[in-house]
Amino acid sequence: MAAAYDYDLFVLGAGSGGVRAARLAAQSGARVAIAEADRVGGTCVIRGCIPKKFMVYASAFAAEFASARGYGWTLGETRFDWDAFREARDREVARLSGLYVANLNNAGVDILQARAELLGPHEVALPSKGLTLTADKILIATGGAPWRPDLPGIEHALVSDEIFDLPRLPRRLTVVGGGYIAVEFAGVFNGLGVETTLVHRGANILRGFDEDLRAHLAEEMERRGVKIVLGQEPVSLEKQGETIRTRLSGGRVEEAEVVLFATGRRPATANLGLERAGVRLAPSGAVEVDAASRTTVDSIFAIGDVTDRLNLTPVAIREAHAFVDTAYHGKPTAFDHANVPCAVFSQPPVGTVGLTEAEARHRGGAVDIYRSAFRPMKGTLYGGAERALLKLVVDRESQKVLGAHMVGPDAPEIIQMAAIAVKMGATKAQWDEACAVHPTTAEEFVTLRTPAPDPAADALS
Ligand code: NDP
């Protein structure tokens, strides 16, 4: 049957999810094509996780230099060269993009450097190439794109896609938003010596994260020099010479040379011919899919940020694996979106997995909270005031650890391991059976013995 089509699988979008699905399907014997209008690699490789993490590394040296003196080092003049850094970063990004291309080629995938759109359940057009192709199955993996509100003067602001290519570092930066991207870039630019103000409309940054974690991170970011303005949102921007003046709802005006809007991302579904092909979209613009990533059209599937389920690279990759297992290995598989760990590469960084305290309490049933906030050992020799936070959320009846949350050095690395135990449904006693590694910050996760006082029980007494 499949030979009736030009391809067995046609993938739209060569980001993390699309590339993985195309490669695995081709390795299973399917005839696969992938269309990409931009560079192969998608948001993660080209303008997201990878270049961002290099920027986090670059910006963290300043704090290291400052602390080195406490350890007996004498440092000469230190100076950051933005151009040299950008060149090194972009070289590595280009290498990674090249690797993706090589892997696709090796698997026998046809890479079509063009934008594609759907014509029907089995048909795609590549207008710039004047091509129409058919496929047994179509996979939409076009990701998302930064979104910013339509305000007077918004054209003066940048979004995250553009922040990587600043010609020079500004003296001052205003970041709008309190999510992952805002918090991460505020830390990056503050570390690079840019006077940084984060403006967020909510009561605290990182809505949806554990409340203790949010409060702790905000305090630590401020300690490191980021100015955080809460409860206000921009109403207009105006440019005077090199200065952009961002007027806030409370009347305050923030001045900076660069303004970054990190106000969320939207699924990239516009002008893809989805409605024409019969694919239903949610009001958010996301492609509606079932647990097997199938859209409302039997032959069309969608994975990754375009479905707006959990917008993380490893999730898109796992959805790709599940799709290929289902479609090409006769093994119906649905990726389980529960207990997916995640990190925010703020400074200090965040790692989290499972339920927040509020989510656990909302489910009903009593919970035990174990919490420890302390000064990590490294700070003691240089008088560092930074504090780490580790927290466990435990179901009182079953004693299962429902959530683990951390702010502090290496939190993303540590939470990756904690996620195994949370995913397995390990109990607090089983966590405690693991012997501590000493002296580490992470050992607190297996040495926390006394639950915090329970506010609900206190209220009853
Ligand atoms: P988020 O959805 O995380 O945050 C958006 C922020 O913008 C929120 O604080 C939101 O406020 C605020 N906001 C939304 N609309 C407005 C508005 N009109 N005016 C003022 N503020 C507004 O989006 P990001 O852009 O930070 O990141 C997008 C996604 O990318 C993340 O959800 C995540 O999935 C992914 N990502 C993951 C990373 C990682 O894994 N480390 C790193 C970067 C991105 P409110 O909270 O009040 O809604």
mmCIF file with all atom_site columns, C-alpha atoms and ligand atoms in Angstrom, residues 52 147 149 176-182 184 200-202 207 233-234 262-265 310-312 342-345, ligand 1:
data_model
loop_
_atom_site.group_PDB
_atom_site.id
_atom_site.type_symbol
_atom_site.label_atom_id
_atom_site.label_alt_id
_atom_site.label_comp_id
_atom_site.label_asym_id
_atom_site.label_entity_id
_atom_site.label_seq_id
_atom_site.pdbx_PDB_ins_code
_atom_site.Cartn_x
_atom_site.Cartn_y
_atom_site.Cartn_z
_atom_site.occupancy
_atom_site.B_iso_or_equiv
_atom_site.pdbx_formal_charge
_atom_site.auth_seq_id
_atom_site.auth_comp_id
_atom_site.auth_asym_id
_atom_site.auth_atom_id
_atom_site.pdbx_PDB_model_num
ATOM   1  C CA  . LYS A 1 52  ? 21.568 29.227 26.069 1.00 0.00 ? 52  LYS A CA  1
ATOM   2  C CA  . TRP A 1 147 ? 5.188  35.374 21.356 1.00 0.00 ? 147 TRP A CA  1
ATOM   3  C CA  . PRO A 1 149 ? 1.931  41.121 23.382 1.00 0.00 ? 149 PRO A CA  1
ATOM   4  C CA  . VAL A 1 176 ? 9.720  40.980 30.750 1.00 0.00 ? 176 VAL A CA  1
ATOM   5  C CA  . GLY A 1 177 ? 8.194  37.706 31.987 1.00 0.00 ? 177 GLY A CA  1
ATOM   6  C CA  . GLY A 1 178 ? 8.681  35.373 34.911 1.00 0.00 ? 178 GLY A CA  1
ATOM   7  C CA  . GLY A 1 179 ? 8.961  31.989 33.164 1.00 0.00 ? 179 GLY A CA  1
ATOM   8  C CA  . TYR A 1 180 ? 11.906 29.788 32.208 1.00 0.00 ? 180 TYR A CA  1
ATOM   9  C CA  . ILE A 1 181 ? 13.332 32.068 29.545 1.00 0.00 ? 181 ILE A CA  1
ATOM   10 C CA  . ALA A 1 182 ? 13.027 35.303 31.522 1.00 0.00 ? 182 ALA A CA  1
ATOM   11 C CA  . GLU A 1 184 ? 17.429 32.123 32.654 1.00 0.00 ? 184 GLU A CA  1
ATOM   12 C CA  . HIS A 1 200 ? 6.862  40.136 35.973 1.00 0.00 ? 200 HIS A CA  1
ATOM   13 C CA  . ARG A 1 201 ? 3.110  40.657 36.216 1.00 0.00 ? 201 ARG A CA  1
ATOM   14 C CA  . GLY A 1 202 ? 2.586  37.916 38.839 1.00 0.00 ? 202 GLY A CA  1
ATOM   15 C CA  . ARG A 1 207 ? 4.312  30.257 38.238 1.00 0.00 ? 207 ARG A CA  1
ATOM   16 C CA  . GLU A 1 233 ? 3.392  44.580 33.337 1.00 0.00 ? 233 GLU A CA  1
ATOM   17 C CA  . PRO A 1 234 ? 4.564  46.794 30.508 1.00 0.00 ? 234 PRO A CA  1
ATOM   18 C CA  . ALA A 1 262 ? 10.029 36.371 27.362 1.00 0.00 ? 262 ALA A CA  1
ATOM   19 C CA  . THR A 1 263 ? 6.253  36.233 27.552 1.00 0.00 ? 263 THR A CA  1
ATOM   20 C CA  . GLY A 1 264 ? 5.761  32.685 26.359 1.00 0.00 ? 264 GLY A CA  1
ATOM   21 C CA  . ARG A 1 265 ? 5.848  30.688 23.166 1.00 0.00 ? 265 ARG A CA  1
ATOM   22 C CA  . LEU A 1 310 ? 4.998  19.523 27.908 1.00 0.00 ? 310 LEU A CA  1
ATOM   23 C CA  . ASN A 1 311 ? 7.292  21.796 25.933 1.00 0.00 ? 311 ASN A CA  1
ATOM   24 C CA  . LEU A 1 312 ? 10.665 20.242 26.633 1.00 0.00 ? 312 LEU A CA  1
ATOM   25 C CA  . CYS A 1 342 ? 12.905 19.604 34.449 1.00 0.00 ? 342 CYS A CA  1
ATOM   26 C CA  . ALA A 1 343 ? 15.528 22.187 35.129 1.00 0.00 ? 343 ALA A CA  1
ATOM   27 C CA  . VAL A 1 344 ? 15.643 25.937 34.956 1.00 0.00 ? 344 VAL A CA  1
ATOM   28 C CA  . PHE A 1 345 ? 19.169 27.121 34.230 1.00 0.00 ? 345 PHE A CA  1
HETATM 29 P P1  . NDP B 2 .   ? 6.617  30.575 30.089 1.00 0.00 ? 1   NDP B P1  1
HETATM 30 O O1  . NDP B 2 .   ? 5.259  30.162 29.670 1.00 0.00 ? 1   NDP B O1  1
HETATM 31 O O2  . NDP B 2 .   ? 7.428  29.689 30.946 1.00 0.00 ? 1   NDP B O2  1
HETATM 32 O O3  . NDP B 2 .   ? 6.551  31.999 30.783 1.00 0.00 ? 1   NDP B O3  1
HETATM 33 C C1  . NDP B 2 .   ? 5.926  33.075 30.181 1.00 0.00 ? 1   NDP B C1  1
HETATM 34 C C2  . NDP B 2 .   ? 5.942  34.231 31.138 1.00 0.00 ? 1   NDP B C2  1
HETATM 35 O O4  . NDP B 2 .   ? 5.438  35.399 30.512 1.00 0.00 ? 1   NDP B O4  1
HETATM 36 C C3  . NDP B 2 .   ? 5.083  33.988 32.367 1.00 0.00 ? 1   NDP B C3  1
HETATM 37 O O5  . NDP B 2 .   ? 5.760  34.481 33.500 1.00 0.00 ? 1   NDP B O5  1
HETATM 38 C C4  . NDP B 2 .   ? 3.824  34.784 32.066 1.00 0.00 ? 1   NDP B C4  1
HETATM 39 O O6  . NDP B 2 .   ? 3.200  35.258 33.213 1.00 0.00 ? 1   NDP B O6  1
HETATM 40 C C5  . NDP B 2 .   ? 4.389  35.958 31.292 1.00 0.00 ? 1   NDP B C5  1
HETATM 41 N N1  . NDP B 2 .   ? 3.430  36.566 30.375 1.00 0.00 ? 1   NDP B N1  1
HETATM 42 C C6  . NDP B 2 .   ? 2.626  35.953 29.482 1.00 0.00 ? 1   NDP B C6  1
HETATM 43 N N2  . NDP B 2 .   ? 1.896  36.845 28.817 1.00 0.00 ? 1   NDP B N2  1
HETATM 44 C C7  . NDP B 2 .   ? 2.240  38.059 29.287 1.00 0.00 ? 1   NDP B C7  1
HETATM 45 C C8  . NDP B 2 .   ? 1.816  39.381 28.992 1.00 0.00 ? 1   NDP B C8  1
HETATM 46 N N3  . NDP B 2 .   ? 0.895  39.625 28.055 1.00 0.00 ? 1   NDP B N3  1
HETATM 47 N N4  . NDP B 2 .   ? 2.370  40.385 29.688 1.00 0.00 ? 1   NDP B N4  1
HETATM 48 C C9  . NDP B 2 .   ? 3.292  40.151 30.637 1.00 0.00 ? 1   NDP B C9  1
HETATM 49 N N5  . NDP B 2 .   ? 3.738  38.931 30.956 1.00 0.00 ? 1   NDP B N5  1
HETATM 50 C C10 . NDP B 2 .   ? 3.219  37.876 30.292 1.00 0.00 ? 1   NDP B C10 1
HETATM 51 O O7  . NDP B 2 .   ? 7.341  30.903 28.715 1.00 0.00 ? 1   NDP B O7  1
HETATM 52 P P2  . NDP B 2 .   ? 8.862  31.106 28.328 1.00 0.00 ? 1   NDP B P2  1
HETATM 53 O O8  . NDP B 2 .   ? 8.801  32.046 27.190 1.00 0.00 ? 1   NDP B O8  1
HETATM 54 O O9  . NDP B 2 .   ? 9.701  31.480 29.503 1.00 0.00 ? 1   NDP B O9  1
HETATM 55 O O10 . NDP B 2 .   ? 9.279  29.666 27.864 1.00 0.00 ? 1   NDP B O10 1
HETATM 56 C C11 . NDP B 2 .   ? 8.494  28.952 26.926 1.00 0.00 ? 1   NDP B C11 1
HETATM 57 C C12 . NDP B 2 .   ? 8.593  27.474 27.142 1.00 0.00 ? 1   NDP B C12 1
HETATM 58 O O11 . NDP B 2 .   ? 9.850  27.026 26.691 1.00 0.00 ? 1   NDP B O11 1
HETATM 59 C C13 . NDP B 2 .   ? 8.530  27.044 28.605 1.00 0.00 ? 1   NDP B C13 1
HETATM 60 O O12 . NDP B 2 .   ? 7.230  26.860 29.046 1.00 0.00 ? 1   NDP B O12 1
HETATM 61 C C14 . NDP B 2 .   ? 9.293  25.757 28.588 1.00 0.00 ? 1   NDP B C14 1
HETATM 62 O O13 . NDP B 2 .   ? 8.409  24.724 28.295 1.00 0.00 ? 1   NDP B O13 1
HETATM 63 C C15 . NDP B 2 .   ? 10.300 25.944 27.464 1.00 0.00 ? 1   NDP B C15 1
HETATM 64 N N6  . NDP B 2 .   ? 11.643 26.233 27.991 1.00 0.00 ? 1   NDP B N6  1
HETATM 65 C C16 . NDP B 2 .   ? 12.261 25.302 28.772 1.00 0.00 ? 1   NDP B C16 1
HETATM 66 C C17 . NDP B 2 .   ? 13.517 25.554 29.280 1.00 0.00 ? 1   NDP B C17 1
HETATM 67 C C18 . NDP B 2 .   ? 14.165 24.536 30.147 1.00 0.00 ? 1   NDP B C18 1
HETATM 68 O O14 . NDP B 2 .   ? 13.742 23.390 30.123 1.00 0.00 ? 1   NDP B O14 1
HETATM 69 N N7  . NDP B 2 .   ? 15.155 24.903 30.935 1.00 0.00 ? 1   NDP B N7  1
HETATM 70 C C19 . NDP B 2 .   ? 14.215 26.797 29.009 1.00 0.00 ? 1   NDP B C19 1
HETATM 71 C C20 . NDP B 2 .   ? 13.461 27.711 28.210 1.00 0.00 ? 1   NDP B C20 1
HETATM 72 C C21 . NDP B 2 .   ? 12.232 27.423 27.722 1.00 0.00 ? 1   NDP B C21 1
HETATM 73 P P3  . NDP B 2 .   ? 2.173  34.352 34.067 1.00 0.00 ? 1   NDP B P3  1
HETATM 74 O O15 . NDP B 2 .   ? 3.024  33.402 34.841 1.00 0.00 ? 1   NDP B O15 1
HETATM 75 O O16 . NDP B 2 .   ? 1.459  35.333 34.910 1.00 0.00 ? 1   NDP B O16 1
HETATM 76 O O17 . NDP B 2 .   ? 1.312  33.663 33.054 1.00 0.00 ? 1   NDP B O17 1
#
